[in-house]
Short mmCIF file of C-alpha atoms and ligand atoms in Angstrom, two decimals:
data_model
loop_
_atom_site.label_atom_id
_atom_site.label_comp_id
_atom_site.label_asym_id
_atom_site.label_seq_id
_atom_site.Cartn_x
_atom_site.Cartn_y
_atom_site.Cartn_z
CA MET A 1 47.19 -20.70 -136.07
CA GLY A 2 44.01 -21.55 -134.24
CA ARG A 3 40.51 -21.26 -135.68
CA PHE A 4 39.28 -18.77 -133.06
CA LYS A 5 40.75 -15.45 -131.88
CA LYS A 6 38.54 -15.36 -128.84
CA ILE A 7 36.88 -18.23 -126.98
CA ARG A 8 34.00 -17.38 -124.69
CA ALA A 9 32.83 -19.52 -121.79
CA ALA A 10 30.10 -19.22 -119.17
CA LEU A 11 30.37 -20.33 -115.57
CA LEU A 12 27.31 -21.93 -113.98
CA GLY A 13 27.98 -21.28 -110.28
CA ALA A 14 30.28 -18.84 -108.54
CA GLY A 15 30.79 -20.60 -105.21
CA THR A 16 33.99 -22.16 -103.91
CA VAL A 17 35.12 -23.74 -107.19
CA GLY A 18 33.48 -21.27 -109.61
CA GLY A 19 35.09 -18.37 -107.73
CA GLY A 20 38.45 -20.17 -107.94
CA VAL A 21 38.14 -20.72 -111.70
CA TYR A 22 37.30 -17.07 -112.25
CA LYS A 23 40.29 -16.05 -110.13
CA ILE A 24 42.79 -18.33 -111.92
CA LEU A 25 41.57 -17.20 -115.32
CA GLN A 26 42.13 -13.56 -114.36
CA MET A 27 45.66 -14.43 -113.21
CA ARG A 28 46.50 -16.40 -116.37
CA ARG A 29 44.52 -14.51 -118.98
CA ALA A 30 47.53 -12.75 -120.49
CA GLU A 31 49.15 -16.15 -121.14
CA MET A 32 46.14 -17.59 -122.96
CA PRO A 33 47.14 -16.45 -126.47
CA ALA A 34 50.42 -18.34 -125.98
CA LYS A 35 48.72 -21.38 -124.46
CA ILE A 36 45.70 -21.72 -126.72
CA GLN A 37 46.27 -19.21 -129.54
CA ALA A 38 43.20 -17.26 -128.44
CA ASP A 39 41.92 -15.00 -125.74
CA LEU A 40 39.76 -16.90 -123.22
CA GLU A 41 36.95 -15.01 -121.55
CA ILE A 42 34.24 -15.87 -119.06
CA SER A 43 31.49 -13.70 -120.42
CA LYS A 44 28.61 -14.79 -118.15
CA VAL A 45 28.30 -16.26 -114.66
CA LEU A 46 25.04 -17.93 -113.62
CA VAL A 47 24.08 -17.65 -109.93
CA ARG A 48 20.93 -17.96 -107.83
CA ASN A 49 21.33 -14.79 -105.84
CA LEU A 50 22.29 -11.70 -107.87
CA ASN A 51 22.59 -9.57 -104.73
CA LYS A 52 25.30 -11.64 -103.05
CA LYS A 53 28.69 -9.88 -103.07
CA ARG A 54 31.28 -11.90 -105.03
CA GLU A 55 34.86 -10.84 -104.65
CA GLY A 56 36.66 -10.27 -107.94
CA ILE A 57 33.66 -11.01 -110.19
CA SER A 58 32.23 -7.98 -111.93
CA GLN A 59 28.52 -7.39 -111.52
CA GLU A 60 27.92 -7.11 -115.30
CA VAL A 61 28.74 -10.76 -116.01
CA LEU A 62 26.35 -12.10 -113.34
CA THR A 63 22.99 -13.44 -114.43
CA ASP A 64 20.27 -15.68 -113.06
CA ASP A 65 18.91 -16.40 -116.53
CA TRP A 66 20.14 -19.76 -117.93
CA GLU A 67 18.27 -19.29 -121.23
CA SER A 68 20.28 -16.15 -122.00
CA ILE A 69 23.47 -18.22 -121.75
CA LEU A 70 22.09 -21.19 -123.67
CA LYS A 71 20.88 -18.98 -126.52
CA ASP A 72 24.08 -16.92 -126.76
CA PRO A 73 25.87 -18.25 -129.88
CA GLU A 74 29.13 -16.61 -128.82
CA ILE A 75 29.39 -18.80 -125.70
CA GLN A 76 30.99 -22.05 -126.80
CA ILE A 77 31.96 -23.62 -123.46
CA ILE A 78 29.80 -24.16 -120.37
CA ILE A 79 31.58 -24.72 -117.05
CA GLU A 80 29.04 -26.34 -114.72
CA LEU A 81 29.94 -25.75 -111.07
CA MET A 82 26.53 -25.56 -109.40
CA GLY A 83 26.63 -29.12 -108.08
CA GLY A 84 23.70 -31.48 -107.38
CA MET A 85 21.43 -33.23 -109.89
CA GLU A 86 19.06 -30.54 -111.10
CA PRO A 87 19.17 -28.11 -112.78
CA ALA A 88 22.78 -29.18 -113.51
CA ARG A 89 21.79 -32.25 -115.56
CA THR A 90 19.28 -30.38 -117.69
CA CYS A 91 21.67 -27.47 -118.27
CA ILE A 92 24.47 -29.82 -119.38
CA LEU A 93 22.18 -31.77 -121.72
CA GLN A 94 20.77 -28.58 -123.22
CA ALA A 95 24.24 -27.12 -123.64
CA LEU A 96 25.48 -30.25 -125.45
CA GLU A 97 22.39 -30.37 -127.67
CA ALA A 98 23.15 -26.74 -128.57
CA GLY A 99 26.68 -27.76 -129.60
CA LYS A 100 28.45 -26.21 -126.61
CA HIS A 101 31.34 -28.04 -124.94
CA VAL A 102 31.02 -28.76 -121.21
CA VAL A 103 33.43 -28.89 -118.30
CA THR A 104 32.03 -30.00 -114.93
CA ALA A 105 33.22 -30.96 -111.44
CA ASN A 106 29.91 -32.64 -110.65
CA LYS A 107 30.62 -36.14 -109.28
CA ASP A 108 27.01 -36.71 -108.17
CA LEU A 109 25.86 -36.27 -111.73
CA MET A 110 28.70 -38.14 -113.44
CA ALA A 111 28.37 -41.12 -111.07
CA GLU A 112 24.69 -41.49 -111.86
CA TYR A 113 24.10 -40.07 -115.33
CA GLY A 114 27.59 -40.47 -116.82
CA ARG A 115 26.40 -42.66 -119.68
CA GLU A 116 23.57 -40.33 -120.70
CA LEU A 117 25.81 -37.26 -120.60
CA MET A 118 28.71 -38.88 -122.45
CA GLU A 119 26.32 -40.14 -125.14
CA ALA A 120 24.87 -36.64 -125.53
CA ALA A 121 28.39 -35.24 -125.91
CA GLU A 122 29.26 -37.84 -128.55
CA ARG A 123 26.02 -37.33 -130.45
CA ASN A 124 26.67 -33.61 -130.66
CA HIS A 125 30.41 -33.83 -131.37
CA CYS A 126 31.24 -31.97 -128.18
CA ASP A 127 33.76 -32.35 -125.40
CA LEU A 128 32.57 -33.25 -121.89
CA GLN A 129 35.45 -33.07 -119.41
CA PHE A 130 35.21 -33.76 -115.67
CA GLU A 131 38.70 -34.04 -114.17
CA ALA A 132 37.71 -32.16 -110.99
CA ALA A 133 34.91 -34.65 -110.20
CA VAL A 134 37.40 -37.09 -108.64
CA ALA A 135 40.11 -36.17 -106.14
CA GLY A 136 39.88 -32.40 -106.82
CA GLY A 137 43.26 -31.10 -107.94
CA ILE A 138 44.87 -34.49 -108.55
CA PRO A 139 45.13 -35.38 -112.24
CA ILE A 140 43.70 -38.90 -112.44
CA ILE A 141 40.95 -39.07 -115.06
CA ARG A 142 43.02 -37.86 -117.99
CA PRO A 143 46.07 -39.95 -116.93
CA LEU A 144 43.83 -43.04 -116.86
CA LYS A 145 42.21 -42.24 -120.21
CA GLU A 146 45.39 -41.15 -121.97
CA CYS A 147 48.77 -41.85 -120.38
CA LEU A 148 47.79 -45.28 -119.06
CA ALA A 149 45.61 -46.29 -122.00
CA GLY A 150 48.00 -49.08 -122.97
CA ASN A 151 47.43 -50.92 -119.69
CA GLN A 152 44.93 -53.43 -118.43
CA ILE A 153 44.12 -51.80 -115.07
CA THR A 154 43.20 -54.41 -112.47
CA GLU A 155 43.08 -52.37 -109.27
CA VAL A 156 42.31 -48.82 -108.21
CA MET A 157 42.48 -47.94 -104.52
CA GLY A 158 41.83 -44.45 -103.34
CA ILE A 159 41.65 -42.14 -100.39
CA VAL A 160 39.21 -39.92 -102.22
CA ASN A 161 37.52 -38.07 -99.39
CA GLY A 162 39.53 -35.45 -97.53
CA THR A 163 37.07 -34.91 -94.67
CA THR A 164 37.14 -38.53 -93.52
CA ASN A 165 40.90 -38.76 -94.02
CA TYR A 166 41.28 -35.71 -91.78
CA ILE A 167 38.99 -37.23 -89.11
CA LEU A 168 40.79 -40.60 -89.14
CA THR A 169 44.19 -38.85 -89.02
CA ARG A 170 43.17 -36.91 -85.89
CA MET A 171 41.84 -40.12 -84.30
CA THR A 172 45.11 -41.92 -85.12
CA GLU A 173 47.62 -39.23 -84.29
CA ASP A 174 45.89 -37.29 -81.49
CA GLY A 175 43.81 -40.07 -79.94
CA MET A 176 40.55 -38.16 -80.53
CA ASP A 177 37.28 -40.01 -80.66
CA PHE A 178 35.07 -39.75 -83.76
CA ASP A 179 32.78 -36.93 -82.52
CA GLU A 180 35.69 -34.77 -81.38
CA ALA A 181 37.56 -35.23 -84.68
CA LEU A 182 34.40 -34.47 -86.69
CA LYS A 183 33.84 -31.28 -84.68
CA LYS A 184 37.43 -30.21 -85.34
CA ALA A 185 36.99 -30.92 -89.08
CA GLN A 186 33.84 -28.76 -89.06
CA ASP A 187 35.54 -25.94 -87.11
CA LEU A 188 38.35 -25.89 -89.68
CA GLY A 189 35.91 -25.90 -92.62
CA PHE A 190 36.85 -29.37 -93.96
CA ALA A 191 33.54 -30.93 -93.04
CA GLU A 192 30.21 -29.37 -93.92
CA ALA A 193 27.49 -28.55 -91.38
CA ASP A 194 25.73 -31.70 -92.63
CA PRO A 195 28.64 -34.10 -93.03
CA THR A 196 26.51 -37.16 -93.95
CA SER A 197 27.74 -37.53 -97.52
CA ASP A 198 31.38 -37.56 -96.40
CA ILE A 199 31.25 -39.64 -93.20
CA GLU A 200 28.81 -42.22 -94.59
CA GLY A 201 31.14 -42.80 -97.58
CA LEU A 202 28.65 -41.56 -100.22
CA ASP A 203 30.97 -38.89 -101.64
CA ALA A 204 33.79 -41.45 -101.94
CA GLY A 205 31.34 -43.95 -103.46
CA ARG A 206 30.48 -41.53 -106.27
CA LYS A 207 34.15 -40.90 -107.00
CA MET A 208 34.92 -44.63 -107.03
CA ALA A 209 32.06 -45.29 -109.47
CA ILE A 210 33.60 -42.76 -111.86
CA LEU A 211 37.14 -44.09 -111.40
CA ALA A 212 36.12 -47.73 -111.87
CA SER A 213 34.16 -46.91 -115.04
CA ILE A 214 37.22 -45.31 -116.56
CA ALA A 215 39.79 -47.80 -115.29
CA PHE A 216 37.83 -50.91 -116.38
CA HIS A 217 36.13 -49.44 -119.51
CA SER A 218 32.77 -50.52 -118.18
CA ARG A 219 30.02 -48.37 -116.71
CA VAL A 220 29.75 -48.48 -112.90
CA THR A 221 27.13 -46.26 -111.28
CA PHE A 222 26.88 -45.06 -107.70
CA HIS A 223 24.26 -47.77 -106.99
CA ASP A 224 26.78 -50.52 -107.87
CA VAL A 225 29.16 -49.45 -105.13
CA ASP A 226 29.17 -51.32 -101.80
CA ILE A 227 29.47 -48.51 -99.23
CA LYS A 228 30.23 -48.33 -95.52
CA GLY A 229 31.20 -45.11 -93.75
CA ILE A 230 33.34 -44.34 -90.70
CA THR A 231 30.71 -43.35 -88.11
CA LYS A 232 31.12 -46.59 -86.14
CA ILE A 233 34.92 -46.44 -85.96
CA THR A 234 36.14 -45.99 -82.39
CA ALA A 235 39.42 -44.92 -80.81
CA LYS A 236 39.77 -48.54 -79.69
CA ASP A 237 39.67 -49.87 -83.28
CA ILE A 238 42.39 -47.40 -84.21
CA GLN A 239 44.45 -48.54 -81.21
CA TYR A 240 44.12 -52.20 -82.21
CA ALA A 241 45.03 -51.35 -85.81
CA LYS A 242 48.27 -49.83 -84.51
CA GLU A 243 48.96 -52.91 -82.35
CA PHE A 244 48.69 -55.11 -85.44
CA GLY A 245 50.89 -52.76 -87.54
CA TYR A 246 48.00 -51.27 -89.53
CA THR A 247 46.59 -47.80 -90.17
CA LEU A 248 42.85 -47.29 -90.52
CA LYS A 249 41.72 -45.45 -93.67
CA LEU A 250 38.44 -44.96 -95.53
CA LEU A 251 39.41 -46.63 -98.78
CA GLY A 252 37.76 -46.91 -102.14
CA VAL A 253 38.67 -50.25 -103.65
CA ALA A 254 37.88 -51.22 -107.25
CA ARG A 255 39.11 -54.47 -108.73
CA ASN A 256 38.76 -56.27 -112.00
CA VAL A 257 39.61 -59.91 -111.80
CA ASP A 258 38.93 -62.12 -114.79
CA GLU A 259 36.60 -59.46 -116.19
CA GLU A 260 34.35 -59.26 -113.13
CA MET A 261 34.28 -56.00 -111.20
CA GLU A 262 34.06 -55.28 -107.50
CA VAL A 263 33.76 -51.69 -106.28
CA GLY A 264 33.42 -50.65 -102.65
CA VAL A 265 34.16 -47.98 -100.08
CA PHE A 266 34.85 -49.06 -96.51
CA PRO A 267 37.07 -48.40 -93.53
CA MET A 268 40.07 -50.66 -93.99
CA MET A 269 43.14 -51.51 -91.97
CA ILE A 270 46.13 -51.24 -94.29
CA PRO A 271 49.75 -52.03 -93.40
CA SER A 272 51.38 -48.91 -91.97
CA THR A 273 54.15 -49.39 -94.55
CA HIS A 274 51.73 -49.09 -97.51
CA PRO A 275 52.10 -45.75 -99.38
CA LEU A 276 48.40 -44.97 -98.78
CA ALA A 277 48.91 -45.25 -95.00
CA ASN A 278 51.07 -42.14 -95.10
CA VAL A 279 48.51 -40.00 -96.91
CA LYS A 280 47.40 -37.85 -93.99
CA ASP A 281 45.09 -35.00 -93.01
CA ALA A 282 42.81 -33.85 -95.82
CA PHE A 283 45.05 -35.13 -98.61
CA ASN A 284 43.76 -37.56 -101.24
CA ALA A 285 45.61 -40.25 -103.16
CA VAL A 286 44.80 -42.78 -105.86
CA PHE A 287 46.85 -45.95 -106.16
CA ILE A 288 46.51 -47.96 -109.35
CA HIS A 289 47.89 -51.22 -110.68
CA GLY A 290 48.26 -51.79 -114.41
CA ASP A 291 49.76 -54.80 -116.13
CA ALA A 292 52.41 -52.69 -117.85
CA VAL A 293 53.01 -49.74 -115.54
CA ASP A 294 52.84 -51.89 -112.36
CA ASP A 295 51.98 -49.75 -109.29
CA ALA A 296 51.57 -45.97 -109.52
CA MET A 297 50.25 -43.46 -106.99
CA PHE A 298 48.83 -39.98 -107.53
CA GLN A 299 48.62 -37.71 -104.46
CA GLY A 300 47.54 -34.16 -103.69
CA LYS A 301 44.73 -31.89 -102.56
CA GLY A 302 41.33 -33.42 -103.22
CA ALA A 303 39.24 -30.32 -102.54
CA GLY A 304 39.30 -26.58 -101.96
CA GLU A 305 38.96 -23.47 -104.06
CA LEU A 306 42.20 -23.35 -106.04
CA PRO A 307 43.16 -27.07 -106.16
CA THR A 308 39.74 -27.98 -107.57
CA ALA A 309 39.74 -24.95 -109.88
CA SER A 310 43.17 -26.07 -111.10
CA ALA A 311 41.61 -29.27 -112.50
CA VAL A 312 38.70 -27.32 -114.03
CA MET A 313 41.15 -24.91 -115.69
CA GLY A 314 43.10 -27.85 -117.13
CA ASP A 315 39.90 -29.16 -118.71
CA LEU A 316 38.97 -25.72 -119.99
CA ILE A 317 42.34 -25.29 -121.68
CA ALA A 318 42.16 -28.83 -123.11
CA VAL A 319 38.74 -28.05 -124.62
CA ALA A 320 40.01 -24.75 -126.06
CA ARG A 321 43.01 -26.52 -127.61
CA ASN A 322 40.73 -29.15 -129.13
CA MET A 323 38.54 -26.40 -130.57
CA GLN A 324 41.54 -24.71 -132.10
CA ASN A 325 42.57 -27.98 -133.72
CA GLY A 326 39.08 -28.98 -134.84
CA CYS A 327 39.23 -32.26 -132.96
CA CYS A 328 36.52 -31.99 -130.32
CA GLY A 329 35.26 -35.18 -128.76
CA ARG A 330 38.70 -36.76 -129.27
CA ILE A 331 38.47 -38.73 -126.00
CA GLY A 332 34.86 -39.40 -125.25
CA CYS A 333 33.27 -42.23 -123.35
CA SER A 334 35.81 -45.01 -122.82
CA CYS A 335 33.30 -47.60 -121.53
CA TYR A 336 33.52 -49.99 -124.48
CA LYS A 337 32.98 -53.15 -122.37
CA GLU A 338 30.02 -54.38 -120.35
CA LEU A 339 31.60 -56.24 -117.47
CA PRO A 340 29.41 -57.75 -114.74
CA MET A 341 29.67 -56.75 -111.10
CA LYS A 342 30.79 -59.53 -108.80
CA ALA A 343 28.00 -60.55 -106.39
CA SER A 344 28.68 -58.66 -103.15
CA GLY A 345 28.46 -61.80 -100.94
CA GLU A 346 31.20 -63.52 -102.93
CA SER A 347 33.81 -60.82 -102.42
CA ARG A 348 36.71 -62.09 -100.35
CA HIS A 349 38.45 -60.06 -97.66
CA ARG A 350 40.27 -60.46 -94.41
CA TYR A 351 38.36 -59.06 -91.44
CA PHE A 352 39.12 -57.64 -88.00
CA LEU A 353 36.41 -58.61 -85.48
CA ARG A 354 36.15 -57.08 -82.01
CA LEU A 355 33.80 -59.02 -79.76
CA ILE A 356 32.74 -58.10 -76.23
CA VAL A 357 32.31 -61.45 -74.50
CA GLU A 358 31.67 -62.90 -71.05
CA ASP A 359 34.80 -64.18 -69.36
CA ARG A 360 33.68 -67.83 -69.23
CA THR A 361 35.30 -71.16 -69.88
CA GLY A 362 34.74 -72.26 -73.45
CA ILE A 363 34.15 -68.81 -74.94
CA LEU A 364 37.20 -68.98 -77.19
CA ALA A 365 36.29 -72.48 -78.35
CA GLY A 366 32.68 -71.35 -78.96
CA VAL A 367 33.73 -68.39 -81.11
CA ALA A 368 36.31 -70.46 -83.01
CA GLY A 369 33.74 -73.20 -83.57
CA VAL A 370 31.15 -70.85 -85.09
CA LEU A 371 33.75 -69.28 -87.37
CA GLY A 372 35.14 -72.67 -88.44
CA ASN A 373 31.68 -74.13 -89.10
CA ASN A 374 30.99 -71.22 -91.42
CA ASN A 375 34.22 -71.44 -93.45
CA VAL A 376 35.78 -68.46 -91.69
CA SER A 377 39.40 -69.27 -91.05
CA ILE A 378 41.16 -67.50 -88.16
CA ASN A 379 44.56 -65.86 -88.73
CA GLN A 380 45.22 -64.18 -85.33
CA VAL A 381 43.44 -63.91 -81.95
CA ILE A 382 44.01 -61.61 -78.98
CA GLN A 383 42.13 -61.85 -75.69
CA LYS A 384 42.46 -58.93 -73.28
CA PRO A 385 42.37 -59.34 -69.45
CA ALA A 386 38.79 -59.42 -68.12
CA VAL A 387 37.24 -56.47 -66.27
CA ASP A 388 34.03 -57.09 -64.25
CA GLY A 389 33.57 -60.50 -65.88
CA VAL A 390 33.68 -59.12 -69.42
CA THR A 391 36.56 -59.25 -71.87
CA GLU A 392 37.42 -58.24 -75.41
CA LEU A 393 38.22 -60.89 -77.97
CA VAL A 394 39.87 -59.68 -81.15
CA VAL A 395 40.09 -61.93 -84.20
CA ILE A 396 41.74 -61.32 -87.57
CA THR A 397 40.48 -63.75 -90.18
CA ASP A 398 42.07 -65.10 -93.32
CA LYS A 399 40.44 -64.15 -96.62
CA VAL A 400 36.80 -65.20 -96.41
CA GLU A 401 33.69 -64.71 -98.48
CA LYS A 402 31.52 -61.92 -97.10
CA ARG A 403 28.42 -64.18 -97.06
CA HIS A 404 30.21 -66.72 -94.85
CA LEU A 405 31.22 -64.05 -92.37
CA LYS A 406 27.66 -62.72 -92.38
CA ASP A 407 26.34 -66.19 -91.46
CA ALA A 408 28.80 -66.44 -88.56
CA LEU A 409 27.90 -62.95 -87.30
CA MET A 410 24.20 -63.85 -87.30
CA ILE A 411 24.95 -66.82 -85.04
CA PHE A 412 27.06 -64.62 -82.74
CA GLU A 413 24.03 -62.40 -82.25
CA GLN A 414 22.08 -65.36 -80.81
CA MET A 415 24.87 -66.41 -78.39
CA SER A 416 24.29 -65.15 -74.84
CA MET A 417 28.00 -65.32 -73.99
CA ILE A 418 28.70 -62.71 -76.72
CA ARG A 419 27.54 -59.37 -75.39
CA GLU A 420 28.30 -57.39 -78.55
CA VAL A 421 29.96 -57.61 -81.93
CA ALA A 422 31.61 -54.22 -81.46
CA SER A 423 33.52 -53.93 -84.75
CA VAL A 424 33.79 -55.64 -88.12
CA ILE A 425 36.47 -53.96 -90.27
CA ARG A 426 38.15 -55.13 -93.47
CA VAL A 427 41.88 -55.77 -93.40
CA TYR A 428 44.00 -55.20 -96.50
CA SER A 429 45.82 -58.10 -98.05
CA GLN A 430 47.98 -58.02 -101.11
CA ARG A 431 46.19 -58.30 -104.42
CA GLN A 432 47.00 -61.57 -106.15
CA GLU A 433 46.35 -62.68 -109.69
CA ASN A 434 43.05 -64.55 -109.98
CA ASP A 435 41.90 -63.33 -106.61
CA PHE A 436 39.80 -60.39 -105.55
CA VAL A 437 41.89 -59.58 -102.50
P1 NAP B 1 29.11 -23.99 -103.84
O1 NAP B 1 30.20 -23.28 -103.15
O2 NAP B 1 27.91 -24.40 -103.06
O3 NAP B 1 28.66 -23.08 -105.07
C1 NAP B 1 27.57 -23.40 -105.88
C2 NAP B 1 27.30 -22.21 -106.81
O4 NAP B 1 26.30 -22.61 -107.73
C3 NAP B 1 26.81 -20.97 -106.11
O5 NAP B 1 27.39 -19.83 -106.68
C4 NAP B 1 25.30 -20.98 -106.39
O6 NAP B 1 24.73 -19.70 -106.52
C5 NAP B 1 25.25 -21.65 -107.72
N1 NAP B 1 23.99 -22.36 -107.92
C6 NAP B 1 23.55 -23.45 -107.26
N2 NAP B 1 22.34 -23.83 -107.70
C7 NAP B 1 22.03 -22.94 -108.67
C8 NAP B 1 20.90 -22.76 -109.51
N3 NAP B 1 19.85 -23.58 -109.42
N4 NAP B 1 20.91 -21.76 -110.39
C9 NAP B 1 21.96 -20.92 -110.47
N5 NAP B 1 23.06 -21.01 -109.70
C10 NAP B 1 23.10 -22.01 -108.81
O7 NAP B 1 29.67 -25.32 -104.53
P2 NAP B 1 31.19 -25.72 -104.81
O8 NAP B 1 31.81 -26.20 -103.55
O9 NAP B 1 31.86 -24.63 -105.57
O10 NAP B 1 31.01 -27.03 -105.73
C11 NAP B 1 30.72 -26.92 -107.11
C12 NAP B 1 30.86 -28.30 -107.75
O11 NAP B 1 32.22 -28.73 -107.62
C13 NAP B 1 30.02 -29.42 -107.12
O12 NAP B 1 29.60 -30.30 -108.13
C14 NAP B 1 31.00 -30.11 -106.18
O13 NAP B 1 30.65 -31.47 -105.93
C15 NAP B 1 32.26 -30.03 -107.01
N6 NAP B 1 33.50 -30.10 -106.22
C16 NAP B 1 33.70 -29.25 -105.20
C17 NAP B 1 34.88 -29.32 -104.47
C18 NAP B 1 35.17 -28.36 -103.36
O14 NAP B 1 36.25 -28.43 -102.78
N7 NAP B 1 34.26 -27.46 -103.02
C19 NAP B 1 35.84 -30.30 -104.80
C20 NAP B 1 35.60 -31.15 -105.89
C21 NAP B 1 34.43 -31.04 -106.60
P3 NAP B 1 24.59 -18.68 -105.26
O15 NAP B 1 26.01 -18.29 -104.95
O16 NAP B 1 23.79 -17.55 -105.78
O17 NAP B 1 23.94 -19.45 -104.18
N1 HSE B 2 33.72 -33.25 -99.38
C1 HSE B 2 34.80 -33.69 -100.20
C2 HSE B 2 35.95 -34.19 -99.34
C3 HSE B 2 35.33 -32.60 -101.11
O1 HSE B 2 35.92 -34.06 -98.11
O2 HSE B 2 36.90 -34.72 -99.90
C4 HSE B 2 34.51 -32.42 -102.35
O3 HSE B 2 34.66 -33.51 -103.21
#
């Protein structure tokens, strides 16, 4: 028998995800006594605009008064789905200080203030669950913290942004250019009116900070993540990727090698045979490598009303079960190490370079010379037939340190025979022990 006959929660936010949570709870409410040995009720819903019509949510539960929720001793769980930094951060801290458990989907907050919030939860013997903050409906946070806890995780790679995956899929499969694919994503409601956070890689960067912190047991914040978005990717880059047997994806890559961490988000060419290459449209996937489990991939819907609400509901039920068993705070902060970040310039990758050059004798030797003098070893080169005295030179490098490539690119900028460095894109190569790439 559980300790409580009825568990009351409050929703902060009744937008896409909040509305979904409310809906699922109505559908599943009759099963709650069997699932958690108690009735589960959302007794208040905090919103900004009390006059907005909200399908399925009764007017009596709506409020715009946070204090009335905070001070209500009957409300034991706060489900924060407002998004953004404030007032979400203050509400969560106040709720924890008042002894209320918290479920949130707020990646912005967790990627920046994760430590502070987890410490507040621990101090107050409360649960703070945030499964929906990464990859929406895909279970990944609890699997990492629980099912895979016996592993040393050395790599996490993720397609963790659906909007950019949709855009790159349209560019790859339908030959669209970036602007056309973005417009289509906006028309279909994948991309927001202001898509900056998605297309510049910021949303994925926040999710990777959270994933890396959990996978490597060491706090990584958004500011530690090396981020590059997809706005400069062209149809031509995608075409070359295909020619070389690669697919272009916006990938989050987190690695721990010899207890140094590297976390980044960048467009990357991955072999078309890699499982992540076949994750298309707005789907998300997270690929992990652990020393015991080997490779494992989690795939599904990374956003949307019901998929995201599914993850929130899972957290809510987990919190209710903990409450019934008197074991709240069972899995709190798992960052028990303090690993350093690897210096960004020392990270080693293979690169695809697309150079627009004058069709002159010695150009190939000039480019090869600059790369060689800067420790950038060439793996493959393609030169296309010249048009109007200008040609495209495409180089794929071996694994090189980022700082060495940067030095070579600076010299290219001074060379009159190089009209433009049109693209610099990372190329996947198999992770090896004792190596970052
Ligand atoms: P949303 O549709 O914009 O809804 C936000 C809700 O919060 C609205 O009901 C809004 O009230 C309310 N709200 C915002 N600021 C408030 C304030 N200061 N006081 C009171 N109420 C406030 O957002 P969402 O898409 O559901 O996202 C919620 C959270 O889930 C975010 O952290 C987001 O990053 C995360 N998430 C979303 C998705 C997704 O697919 N949408 C996926 C994964 C994670 P009004 O309705 O009155 O304006
Ligand atoms: N904007 C995100 C995406 C969904 O496109 O994946 C919310 O995390």
